[in-house]
Short mmCIF file of C-alpha atoms and ligand atoms in Angstrom, two decimals:
data_model
loop_
_atom_site.label_atom_id
_atom_site.label_comp_id
_atom_site.label_asym_id
_atom_site.label_seq_id
_atom_site.Cartn_x
_atom_site.Cartn_y
_atom_site.Cartn_z
CA UNK A 374 25.85 14.07 -5.58
CA UNK A 375 23.05 13.28 -3.16
CA UNK A 376 24.09 11.80 0.17
CA UNK A 377 21.45 10.29 2.38
CA UNK A 378 21.02 9.73 6.11
CA UNK A 379 19.06 7.09 7.99
CA UNK A 380 15.59 8.11 9.21
CA UNK A 381 15.26 6.85 12.78
CA UNK A 382 12.95 8.03 15.57
CA UNK A 383 11.76 11.06 13.62
CA UNK A 384 15.20 12.41 12.69
CA UNK A 385 17.62 12.09 9.81
CA UNK A 386 20.72 10.67 11.46
CA UNK A 387 24.12 9.32 10.51
CA UNK A 388 24.48 5.58 10.37
CA UNK A 389 26.48 3.80 13.04
CA UNK A 390 28.61 2.52 10.16
CA UNK A 391 30.67 4.91 8.07
CA UNK A 392 30.43 2.65 5.00
CA UNK A 393 28.27 3.98 2.16
CA UNK A 394 26.37 2.32 -0.70
CA UNK A 395 27.38 3.84 -4.02
CA UNK A 396 24.16 4.02 -6.03
CA UNK A 397 25.01 3.58 -9.69
CA UNK A 398 22.96 5.07 -12.50
CA UNK A 399 22.81 1.91 -14.64
CA UNK A 400 22.48 3.84 -17.87
CA UNK A 401 25.44 6.21 -17.40
CA UNK A 402 27.50 4.05 -15.03
CA UNK A 403 28.03 7.13 -12.84
CA UNK A 404 27.56 7.03 -9.06
CA UNK A 405 24.52 9.26 -8.52
CA UNK A 406 24.00 8.99 -4.77
CA UNK A 407 25.46 7.68 -1.55
CA UNK A 408 23.25 5.94 0.99
CA UNK A 409 24.28 4.52 4.36
CA UNK A 410 25.45 0.92 4.44
CA UNK A 411 23.72 0.58 7.79
CA UNK A 412 24.55 -2.16 10.25
CA UNK A 413 23.02 -4.10 13.13
CA UNK A 414 23.14 -1.05 15.43
CA UNK A 415 21.00 0.99 13.05
CA UNK A 416 18.53 -1.89 12.85
CA UNK A 417 18.29 -2.13 16.63
CA UNK A 418 17.79 1.63 17.06
CA UNK A 419 15.07 1.72 14.41
CA UNK A 420 13.27 -1.26 15.94
CA UNK A 421 13.38 0.26 19.42
CA UNK A 422 12.07 3.56 18.09
CA UNK A 423 9.20 1.77 16.37
CA UNK A 424 8.45 -0.26 19.48
CA UNK A 425 8.39 2.82 21.73
CA UNK A 426 6.07 4.69 19.37
CA UNK A 427 3.58 1.91 18.75
CA UNK A 428 1.05 2.05 21.58
CA UNK A 429 0.55 5.83 21.35
CA UNK A 430 0.15 5.51 17.58
CA UNK A 431 -2.37 2.69 17.92
CA UNK A 432 -4.32 4.74 20.48
CA UNK A 433 -5.02 7.44 17.89
CA UNK A 434 -8.29 7.09 15.97
CA UNK A 435 -7.73 5.48 12.56
CA UNK A 436 -9.08 8.66 10.96
CA UNK A 437 -6.26 10.63 12.59
CA UNK A 438 -3.65 8.10 11.43
CA UNK A 439 -5.13 8.43 7.95
CA UNK A 440 -4.36 12.14 7.87
CA UNK A 441 -0.64 11.30 7.98
CA UNK A 442 -1.02 9.03 4.94
CA UNK A 443 -2.69 11.93 3.17
CA UNK A 444 0.23 14.16 4.12
CA UNK A 445 2.64 11.61 2.65
CA UNK A 446 0.59 11.53 -0.55
CA UNK A 447 0.67 15.32 -0.72
CA UNK A 448 4.43 15.49 -0.10
CA UNK A 449 4.99 12.97 -2.91
CA UNK A 450 2.78 14.95 -5.29
CA UNK A 451 4.56 18.19 -4.45
CA UNK A 452 7.88 16.54 -5.33
CA UNK A 453 6.62 14.26 -8.09
CA UNK A 454 8.98 15.45 -10.83
CA UNK A 455 12.14 15.24 -8.73
CA UNK A 456 11.19 11.84 -7.29
CA UNK A 457 10.53 10.46 -10.78
CA UNK A 458 13.88 11.75 -12.01
CA UNK A 459 15.74 10.12 -9.13
CA UNK A 460 13.83 6.89 -9.69
CA UNK A 461 14.53 6.91 -13.43
CA UNK A 462 18.22 7.59 -12.75
CA UNK A 463 18.84 5.00 -10.07
CA UNK A 464 17.39 2.09 -11.99
CA UNK A 465 17.09 3.11 -15.66
CA UNK A 466 13.30 3.12 -15.60
CA UNK A 467 11.98 5.16 -18.54
CA UNK A 468 10.90 8.52 -17.14
CA UNK A 469 7.14 8.27 -17.88
CA UNK A 470 7.01 4.88 -16.14
CA UNK A 471 8.95 6.31 -13.18
CA UNK A 472 6.38 9.12 -13.10
CA UNK A 473 3.54 6.57 -13.12
CA UNK A 474 5.15 4.79 -10.17
CA UNK A 475 5.52 8.04 -8.20
CA UNK A 476 1.95 9.17 -8.91
CA UNK A 477 0.55 5.71 -8.20
CA UNK A 478 2.41 5.70 -4.87
CA UNK A 479 0.72 8.96 -3.85
CA UNK A 480 -2.66 7.55 -4.90
CA UNK A 481 -1.91 4.40 -2.90
CA UNK A 482 -1.42 6.38 0.32
CA UNK A 483 -4.71 8.18 -0.32
CA UNK A 484 -6.47 4.90 -1.13
CA UNK A 485 -5.54 3.35 2.22
CA UNK A 486 -6.31 6.59 4.06
CA UNK A 487 -9.85 6.03 2.78
CA UNK A 488 -10.05 2.74 4.73
CA UNK A 489 -9.86 4.48 8.11
CA UNK A 490 -13.62 4.43 8.66
CA UNK A 491 -14.25 1.19 6.82
CA UNK A 492 -12.32 -1.66 8.41
CA UNK A 493 -14.18 -3.35 11.19
CA UNK A 494 -14.47 -6.13 13.76
CA UNK A 495 -17.42 -8.51 14.25
CA UNK A 496 -20.10 -9.39 16.78
CA UNK A 497 -20.64 -13.15 16.80
CA UNK A 498 -23.72 -15.00 18.14
CA UNK A 499 -23.00 -16.85 21.37
CA UNK A 500 -24.33 -20.30 22.40
CA UNK A 501 -24.85 -18.95 25.90
CA UNK A 502 -27.65 -16.66 27.09
CA UNK A 503 -26.73 -13.08 27.94
CA UNK A 504 -23.40 -13.25 26.23
CA UNK A 505 -21.83 -11.34 23.36
CA UNK A 506 -18.75 -12.44 21.49
CA UNK A 507 -16.80 -9.51 20.10
CA UNK A 508 -14.03 -9.92 17.58
CA UNK A 509 -11.64 -6.99 17.56
CA UNK A 510 -9.05 -6.38 14.87
CA UNK A 511 -5.92 -4.99 16.42
CA UNK A 512 -2.49 -3.99 15.13
CA UNK A 513 0.33 -6.53 15.22
CA UNK A 514 2.95 -4.10 16.54
CA UNK A 515 6.22 -3.41 14.75
CA UNK A 516 6.26 -4.27 11.05
CA UNK A 517 9.52 -4.76 9.17
CA UNK A 518 9.19 -4.06 5.45
CA UNK A 519 11.98 -5.33 3.17
CA UNK A 520 11.79 -4.00 -0.38
CA UNK A 521 13.16 -5.08 -3.78
CA UNK A 522 14.96 -2.92 -6.31
CA UNK A 523 12.39 -3.00 -9.09
CA UNK A 524 9.55 -0.81 -7.72
CA UNK A 525 11.25 0.73 -4.68
CA UNK A 526 8.86 3.59 -4.01
CA UNK A 527 5.60 1.81 -4.74
CA UNK A 528 6.48 -1.39 -2.88
CA UNK A 529 7.52 0.69 0.14
CA UNK A 530 4.07 2.35 0.09
CA UNK A 531 2.39 -1.02 -0.33
CA UNK A 532 3.76 -1.92 3.10
CA UNK A 533 3.77 1.44 4.90
CA UNK A 534 0.23 2.58 4.03
CA UNK A 535 -1.81 -0.39 5.32
CA UNK A 536 0.55 -0.98 8.26
CA UNK A 537 0.37 2.58 9.57
CA UNK A 538 -3.34 2.96 8.96
CA UNK A 539 -4.06 -0.07 11.14
CA UNK A 540 -1.99 1.21 14.08
CA UNK A 541 1.31 -0.56 13.51
CA UNK A 542 4.67 1.17 13.42
CA UNK A 543 7.16 0.38 10.69
CA UNK A 544 10.83 -0.08 9.84
CA UNK A 545 11.55 -0.07 6.09
CA UNK A 546 14.70 -1.36 4.42
CA UNK A 547 15.05 -0.60 0.68
CA UNK A 548 17.22 -2.75 -1.55
CA UNK A 549 20.87 -1.72 -1.50
CA UNK A 550 20.70 -1.66 -5.33
CA UNK A 551 18.14 1.19 -5.36
CA UNK A 552 17.87 3.00 -2.02
CA UNK A 553 17.87 6.58 -3.38
CA UNK A 554 14.16 7.21 -4.05
CA UNK A 555 13.15 5.64 -0.73
CA UNK A 556 15.72 7.69 1.20
CA UNK A 557 14.45 10.78 -0.62
CA UNK A 558 10.95 9.89 0.60
CA UNK A 559 12.41 9.58 4.12
CA UNK A 560 13.57 13.20 3.81
CA UNK A 561 10.02 14.22 2.90
CA UNK A 562 8.56 12.33 5.87
CA UNK A 563 11.12 13.99 8.17
CA UNK A 564 9.53 17.31 7.17
CA UNK A 565 6.06 16.19 8.25
CA UNK A 566 4.79 16.15 11.83
CA UNK A 567 4.53 12.35 12.00
CA UNK A 568 5.17 11.27 15.62
CA UNK A 569 8.77 10.12 16.12
CA UNK A 570 9.42 6.41 15.60
CA UNK A 571 6.15 5.65 13.76
CA UNK A 572 8.03 5.20 10.48
CA UNK A 573 11.77 4.49 10.27
CA UNK A 574 13.68 4.03 7.00
CA UNK A 575 17.18 2.57 7.04
CA UNK A 576 19.40 1.31 4.23
CA UNK A 577 21.92 -1.50 4.29
CA UNK A 578 22.62 -5.07 3.27
CA UNK A 579 20.04 -7.83 3.51
CA UNK A 580 22.50 -10.24 5.10
CA UNK A 581 23.42 -7.89 7.98
CA UNK A 582 20.95 -5.08 8.65
CA UNK A 583 18.07 -7.03 7.06
CA UNK A 584 18.77 -10.20 9.05
CA UNK A 585 18.89 -8.22 12.31
CA UNK A 586 15.53 -6.70 11.53
CA UNK A 587 13.82 -9.97 10.71
CA UNK A 588 15.40 -11.98 13.57
CA UNK A 589 14.55 -9.49 16.31
CA UNK A 590 11.97 -10.42 18.96
CA UNK A 591 10.69 -6.81 18.63
CA UNK A 592 9.49 -7.54 15.10
CA UNK A 593 5.83 -8.54 14.98
CA UNK A 594 5.65 -9.20 11.25
CA UNK A 595 8.01 -9.22 8.29
CA UNK A 596 6.73 -8.25 4.89
CA UNK A 597 9.22 -8.99 2.13
CA UNK A 598 8.95 -8.36 -1.55
CA UNK A 599 11.87 -10.05 -3.26
CA UNK A 600 13.29 -13.29 -4.54
CA UNK A 601 12.33 -16.82 -3.51
CA UNK A 602 15.86 -17.22 -2.08
CA UNK A 603 15.43 -14.21 0.24
CA UNK A 604 11.95 -15.49 1.17
CA UNK A 605 13.38 -18.86 2.24
CA UNK A 606 16.09 -17.19 4.29
CA UNK A 607 13.55 -14.96 5.98
CA UNK A 608 11.27 -17.88 6.84
CA UNK A 609 14.29 -19.56 8.46
CA UNK A 610 15.32 -16.37 10.28
CA UNK A 611 11.83 -15.75 11.65
CA UNK A 612 11.31 -19.35 12.78
CA UNK A 613 12.83 -18.89 16.22
CA UNK A 614 10.41 -16.14 17.26
CA UNK A 615 7.46 -17.56 15.23
CA UNK A 616 7.20 -14.15 13.56
CA UNK A 617 4.48 -13.70 10.98
CA UNK A 618 5.78 -13.41 7.40
CA UNK A 619 4.04 -11.99 4.35
CA UNK A 620 6.10 -12.84 1.29
CA UNK A 621 5.68 -11.56 -2.24
CA UNK A 622 8.25 -13.38 -4.28
CA UNK A 623 9.17 -14.18 -7.87
CA UNK A 624 6.97 -15.29 -10.73
CA UNK A 625 7.03 -17.16 -14.02
CA UNK A 626 3.76 -16.00 -15.52
CA UNK A 627 2.34 -18.12 -18.34
CA UNK A 628 0.37 -16.45 -21.16
CA UNK A 629 -2.04 -18.86 -22.88
CA UNK A 630 -3.06 -17.83 -26.39
CA UNK A 631 -6.07 -19.75 -27.75
CA UNK A 632 -6.73 -20.22 -31.45
CA UNK A 633 -9.90 -18.11 -31.15
CA UNK A 634 -8.05 -15.16 -29.59
CA UNK A 635 -7.65 -11.74 -31.13
CA UNK A 636 -4.00 -12.35 -32.02
CA UNK A 637 -3.13 -8.69 -32.50
CA UNK A 638 -4.48 -7.87 -29.06
CA UNK A 639 -2.63 -10.86 -27.56
CA UNK A 640 0.68 -9.84 -29.17
CA UNK A 641 0.31 -6.24 -28.04
CA UNK A 642 -0.51 -7.22 -24.45
CA UNK A 643 2.16 -9.93 -24.16
CA UNK A 644 4.88 -7.66 -25.57
CA UNK A 645 3.83 -4.73 -23.37
CA UNK A 646 3.83 -7.06 -20.42
CA UNK A 647 7.26 -8.47 -21.24
CA UNK A 648 9.17 -5.28 -21.99
CA UNK A 649 7.74 -2.91 -19.37
CA UNK A 650 10.68 -1.85 -17.19
CA UNK A 651 12.99 -3.92 -19.40
CA UNK A 652 11.27 -7.15 -18.34
CA UNK A 653 12.09 -6.68 -14.67
CA UNK A 654 8.57 -7.04 -13.27
CA UNK A 655 7.45 -9.96 -11.10
CA UNK A 656 3.99 -10.38 -12.58
CA UNK A 657 4.70 -10.09 -16.30
CA UNK A 658 4.48 -12.71 -19.04
CA UNK A 659 7.57 -14.93 -18.82
CA UNK A 660 6.46 -17.81 -21.12
CA UNK A 661 3.89 -18.12 -23.88
CA UNK A 662 1.77 -21.17 -24.75
CA UNK A 663 0.08 -20.78 -28.12
CA UNK A 664 -2.43 -23.19 -29.66
CA UNK A 665 -0.91 -25.13 -32.57
CA UNK A 666 -3.39 -23.93 -35.22
CA UNK A 667 -2.30 -20.31 -34.83
CA UNK A 668 1.27 -20.82 -33.59
CA UNK A 669 2.95 -19.81 -36.83
CA UNK A 670 0.84 -16.70 -37.34
CA UNK A 671 1.08 -15.63 -33.70
CA UNK A 672 4.84 -16.20 -33.49
CA UNK A 673 5.45 -14.20 -36.67
CA UNK A 674 3.44 -11.29 -35.25
CA UNK A 675 5.21 -11.61 -31.90
CA UNK A 676 8.68 -11.55 -33.46
CA UNK A 677 7.73 -8.53 -35.56
CA UNK A 678 6.46 -6.69 -32.47
CA UNK A 679 9.50 -7.59 -30.35
CA UNK A 680 11.83 -6.44 -33.13
CA UNK A 681 10.01 -3.10 -33.14
CA UNK A 682 10.57 -2.56 -29.39
CA UNK A 683 12.75 0.50 -28.84
CA UNK A 684 15.38 0.89 -26.12
CA UNK A 685 17.49 3.85 -25.10
CA UNK A 686 18.40 6.31 -22.35
CA UNK A 687 15.50 6.37 -19.83
CA UNK A 688 15.28 10.17 -20.28
CA UNK A 689 15.25 10.04 -24.11
CA UNK A 690 12.48 11.49 -26.26
CA UNK A 691 10.71 9.99 -28.06
CA UNK A 692 10.26 7.75 -25.04
CA UNK A 693 11.71 4.30 -25.67
CA UNK A 694 9.76 1.16 -24.74
CA UNK A 695 12.51 0.09 -22.38
CA UNK A 696 15.99 0.93 -21.17
CA UNK A 697 19.03 -0.65 -19.54
CA UNK A 698 18.81 -3.60 -17.17
CA UNK A 699 19.36 -2.55 -13.58
CA UNK A 700 22.91 -3.88 -13.33
CA UNK A 701 25.67 -5.73 -15.10
CA UNK A 702 24.89 -8.78 -12.94
CA UNK A 703 21.32 -8.86 -14.21
CA UNK A 704 22.47 -8.44 -17.80
CA UNK A 705 24.97 -11.28 -17.46
CA UNK A 706 22.35 -13.49 -15.81
CA UNK A 707 19.94 -12.96 -18.73
CA UNK A 708 22.65 -13.57 -21.31
CA UNK A 709 23.70 -16.80 -19.59
CA UNK A 710 20.10 -18.07 -19.43
CA UNK A 711 19.56 -17.39 -23.14
CA UNK A 712 22.84 -19.11 -23.96
CA UNK A 713 21.84 -22.19 -21.95
CA UNK A 714 18.45 -22.20 -23.71
CA UNK A 715 20.26 -22.15 -27.05
CA UNK A 716 22.41 -25.08 -25.97
CA UNK A 717 19.31 -26.97 -24.87
CA UNK A 718 17.84 -26.54 -28.37
CA UNK A 719 15.94 -23.24 -28.40
CA UNK A 720 15.91 -21.26 -31.62
CA UNK A 721 16.58 -17.52 -31.30
CA UNK A 722 13.85 -15.90 -33.44
CA UNK A 723 14.99 -12.37 -32.62
CA UNK A 724 17.43 -10.71 -30.25
CA UNK A 725 19.30 -13.21 -28.11
CA UNK A 726 22.28 -11.06 -27.20
CA UNK A 727 23.50 -7.96 -25.41
CA UNK A 728 22.59 -4.84 -27.39
CA UNK A 729 25.29 -2.75 -28.96
CA UNK A 730 24.92 0.52 -27.05
CA UNK A 731 27.45 3.14 -25.97
CA UNK A 732 26.43 2.87 -22.34
CA UNK A 733 24.08 0.92 -20.09
CA UNK A 734 23.34 -2.80 -19.71
CA UNK A 735 21.00 -3.53 -22.60
CA UNK A 736 19.66 -6.87 -23.75
CA UNK A 737 17.87 -7.13 -27.07
CA UNK A 738 14.15 -8.00 -26.96
CA UNK A 739 14.25 -11.74 -27.54
CA UNK A 740 11.86 -14.45 -28.71
CA UNK A 741 12.88 -18.09 -28.35
CA UNK A 742 11.18 -20.75 -30.46
CA UNK A 743 11.41 -24.57 -30.32
CA UNK A 744 11.37 -24.47 -26.52
CA UNK A 745 10.45 -27.40 -24.29
CA UNK A 746 8.78 -27.36 -20.94
CA UNK A 747 11.90 -28.67 -19.18
CA UNK A 748 14.22 -25.86 -20.38
CA UNK A 749 15.57 -23.64 -17.64
CA UNK A 750 14.29 -20.54 -19.50
CA UNK A 751 10.74 -21.98 -19.27
CA UNK A 752 11.06 -23.00 -15.61
CA UNK A 753 13.03 -20.21 -13.92
CA UNK A 754 12.37 -16.47 -13.70
CA UNK A 755 14.43 -14.58 -16.33
CA UNK A 756 13.52 -11.02 -15.26
CA UNK A 757 14.49 -9.61 -18.64
CA UNK A 758 13.01 -9.02 -22.13
CA UNK A 759 13.03 -12.69 -23.15
CA UNK A 760 10.00 -14.71 -24.23
CA UNK A 761 10.12 -18.48 -24.77
CA UNK A 762 7.24 -19.71 -26.96
CA UNK A 763 5.73 -23.21 -26.71
CA UNK A 764 2.74 -24.77 -28.42
CA UNK A 765 -0.22 -26.84 -27.16
CA UNK A 766 -3.10 -28.85 -28.61
CA UNK A 767 -6.05 -28.20 -26.30
CA UNK A 768 -6.91 -26.16 -23.24
CA UNK A 769 -6.35 -29.09 -20.86
CA UNK A 770 -2.78 -29.36 -22.07
CA UNK A 771 -2.22 -25.59 -21.85
CA UNK A 772 -3.46 -25.49 -18.25
CA UNK A 773 -1.27 -28.47 -17.30
CA UNK A 774 1.80 -26.85 -18.86
CA UNK A 775 1.05 -23.51 -17.19
CA UNK A 776 0.62 -25.18 -13.79
CA UNK A 777 3.78 -27.25 -14.18
CA UNK A 778 5.88 -24.62 -12.41
CA UNK A 779 7.16 -23.87 -8.94
CA UNK A 780 5.85 -20.29 -9.03
CA UNK A 781 2.21 -19.18 -8.82
CA UNK A 782 2.00 -15.39 -9.02
CA UNK A 783 0.18 -14.29 -12.17
CA UNK A 784 -1.10 -15.87 -15.38
CA UNK A 785 -3.05 -14.75 -18.43
CA UNK A 786 -5.29 -16.17 -21.13
CA UNK A 787 -6.27 -14.71 -24.49
CA UNK A 788 -9.53 -16.09 -25.90
CA UNK A 789 -12.83 -14.95 -27.39
CA UNK A 790 -14.62 -17.72 -25.49
CA UNK A 791 -15.67 -16.72 -21.98
CA UNK A 792 -16.25 -20.39 -21.10
CA UNK A 793 -12.59 -21.17 -21.78
CA UNK A 794 -11.55 -18.17 -19.72
CA UNK A 795 -13.57 -19.37 -16.72
CA UNK A 796 -12.30 -22.94 -17.18
CA UNK A 797 -8.74 -21.62 -17.01
CA UNK A 798 -9.42 -19.32 -14.04
CA UNK A 799 -10.89 -22.21 -12.10
CA UNK A 800 -7.94 -24.50 -12.77
CA UNK A 801 -4.85 -22.27 -12.98
CA UNK A 802 -2.84 -22.45 -9.74
CA UNK A 803 -1.95 -18.78 -9.66
CA UNK A 804 -2.93 -15.86 -7.45
CA UNK A 805 -4.02 -13.78 -10.46
CA UNK A 806 -5.33 -14.43 -13.97
CA UNK A 807 -5.67 -11.69 -16.57
CA UNK A 808 -8.11 -12.29 -19.41
CA UNK A 809 -7.42 -10.51 -22.70
CA UNK A 810 -5.20 -7.87 -21.09
CA UNK A 811 -1.67 -7.30 -19.92
CA UNK A 812 -0.68 -8.34 -16.37
CA UNK A 813 -0.91 -5.30 -14.13
CA UNK A 814 -2.76 -5.32 -10.85
CA UNK A 815 -5.11 -2.73 -9.30
CA UNK A 816 -4.67 -1.30 -5.79
CA UNK A 817 -8.17 -2.44 -4.78
CA UNK A 818 -7.53 -6.05 -5.89
CA UNK A 819 -5.36 -8.57 -4.03
CA UNK A 820 -1.83 -9.36 -5.18
CA UNK A 821 -0.85 -12.73 -3.76
CA UNK A 822 1.38 -15.52 -5.00
CA UNK A 823 0.65 -19.22 -4.66
CA UNK A 824 3.31 -21.87 -4.13
CA UNK A 825 6.86 -20.44 -4.16
CA UNK A 826 5.58 -17.02 -5.20
CA UNK A 827 4.65 -16.23 -1.65
CA UNK A 828 2.55 -16.29 1.48
CA UNK A 829 -0.13 -13.68 2.18
CA UNK A 830 -0.58 -10.74 -0.13
CA UNK A 831 -1.06 -7.02 -0.62
CA UNK A 832 -3.65 -4.45 -1.75
CA UNK A 833 -7.31 -3.87 -1.14
CA UNK A 834 -9.30 -5.12 1.83
CA UNK A 835 -7.41 -8.38 2.18
CA UNK A 836 -4.06 -6.62 2.02
CA UNK A 837 -5.19 -4.35 4.86
CA UNK A 838 -6.25 -7.28 7.08
CA UNK A 839 -2.74 -8.78 6.74
CA UNK A 840 -1.60 -6.10 9.18
CA UNK A 841 -4.26 -6.86 11.80
CA UNK A 842 -4.63 -9.68 14.28
CA UNK A 843 -7.88 -10.78 15.86
CA UNK A 844 -8.72 -10.58 19.54
CA UNK A 845 -11.96 -12.16 20.70
CA UNK A 846 -13.76 -11.10 23.88
CA UNK A 847 -16.54 -13.21 25.51
CA UNK A 848 -18.74 -10.87 27.52
CA UNK A 849 -21.43 -11.97 29.99
CA UNK A 850 -23.88 -9.23 30.92
P1 LIG B 1209 16.21 -9.90 -3.43
O1 LIG B 1209 15.57 -11.09 -2.83
O2 LIG B 1209 17.59 -10.00 -3.88
O3 LIG B 1209 16.17 -8.69 -2.39
C1 LIG B 1209 14.95 -8.21 -1.84
C2 LIG B 1209 15.23 -7.55 -0.50
O4 LIG B 1209 15.53 -8.56 0.45
C3 LIG B 1209 16.43 -6.60 -0.52
O5 LIG B 1209 16.12 -5.45 0.25
C4 LIG B 1209 17.50 -7.44 0.14
O6 LIG B 1209 18.51 -6.66 0.75
C5 LIG B 1209 16.69 -8.20 1.17
N1 LIG B 1209 17.28 -9.41 1.71
C6 LIG B 1209 17.96 -10.37 1.05
N2 LIG B 1209 18.31 -11.35 1.90
C7 LIG B 1209 17.83 -11.01 3.12
C8 LIG B 1209 17.86 -11.62 4.40
N3 LIG B 1209 18.48 -12.79 4.61
N4 LIG B 1209 17.26 -11.00 5.42
C9 LIG B 1209 16.62 -9.83 5.24
N5 LIG B 1209 16.58 -9.18 4.05
C10 LIG B 1209 17.16 -9.78 2.99
O7 LIG B 1209 15.23 -9.43 -4.59
P2 LIG B 1209 15.46 -8.27 -5.67
O8 LIG B 1209 16.51 -8.75 -6.61
O9 LIG B 1209 15.60 -6.96 -5.00
O10 LIG B 1209 14.05 -8.23 -6.41
C11 LIG B 1209 13.74 -9.02 -7.51
C12 LIG B 1209 12.87 -10.18 -7.09
O11 LIG B 1209 11.72 -9.68 -6.41
C13 LIG B 1209 12.34 -10.96 -8.28
O12 LIG B 1209 12.37 -12.34 -8.00
C14 LIG B 1209 10.90 -10.46 -8.40
O13 LIG B 1209 10.04 -11.37 -9.03
C15 LIG B 1209 10.55 -10.25 -6.97
N6 LIG B 1209 9.43 -9.31 -6.86
C16 LIG B 1209 8.21 -9.78 -6.49
C17 LIG B 1209 7.12 -8.92 -6.41
C18 LIG B 1209 5.77 -9.43 -5.99
O14 LIG B 1209 4.89 -8.60 -5.79
N7 LIG B 1209 5.56 -10.73 -5.87
C19 LIG B 1209 7.28 -7.57 -6.72
C20 LIG B 1209 8.54 -7.11 -7.10
C21 LIG B 1209 9.61 -7.99 -7.16
#
């Protein structure tokens, strides 16, 4: 069994605490790895290491910092098979998807390395003679990155790559559900010549180690990807030091299907979007609004497609569409939400229950008909393979129903009419809208939630500038 150490100040070290996280393979139920259940002392040491390393790191040219991102990308590629296997094992992600995540993570480091010679300050016209106003973009300092369990390696890179490139130093805390792949990455980084303290990776509970990290006056910025509840707690914890927060939180993505849409395409994209990683993806379709004229035809096609979704061991061939939920807690949460929907009046059109499997935490791909806007399953994030379907009369109504939600991460519309698509894009209160395709963002875009889905965002140019603060100089000559 793999047993991990903390990565602090350039070395793999034992945690101050002797407690360990037992990382369960959700499909087999077997403990596959042990990771430190780090405590406040580990957090403090990692923060101090990051603080001590920061000015020397920031003094390096960005192009030099970029070379370390390239080394991280190379190390990931050289270990791509093993990393994907660990990832697939620790969270029951089907192996090809785990491989996509690993490869995408390497590409992500290379992508941000490419920004070294591109990001820039500004020279602003002054109202005074013989004066220049220079706007510098400078690093914030020590960045604390808190990661969720669903895309542990990629989300880690989403924080580390732009933060390091811009001259910040970093402390990363993976979720205690899935620390293994991140701690494996820490081992790879320990083998590089990255200056000590520039990147620190420590595992432990959110409520103890995580809270210490986010409350510390050393921390210049917290970037969390996780639930709305954790986001609220982190806003409260960072209030005292007025620490900048970038929060990427939950979603409840609406998919609007217009009567003029290519229904086969819409079904394929909505199903792919709903069952990828067993429905445990923040940006994927969580509720469908279909125009009344085509509701019957669309729903029949949707039910047929959801019934055809395959699920099995994440390492099985032929590759199943999805696998086990990440934990028994998640499975029970999904089952309870479907049960409450049934009690509220929803009709189970397929699935609706735990799947009969020898091992793992499987929930059957589920479509719920006769749903109303006020049902919990339409309002709250399910994070499982469950799709409530509602109908609407015209686009105005569809947009109102889609917007009637506390989340604002992603949304989608299926239509053959580009005018309708633009109407929706202009009025949907979401950070992203996908037109005639499944919800899946690009690294050069900008992934940002509105309303309770978050503050700030990641990826591309705007994601890079999150990690920089401005400094203006007024120069008389
Ligand atoms: P979670 O909120 O339970 O945990 C996320 C991280 O926060 C973990 O590392 C946890 O230990 C830590 N944490 C919790 N409380 C903390 C505290 N008080 N102080 C410091 N750290 C704390 O979320 P999860 O269950 O791991 O992930 C699933 C959620 O993440 C879903 O809601 C999903 O939609 C969301 N998510 C969002 C995005 C996005 O890009 N918007 C991406 C992936 C996941």
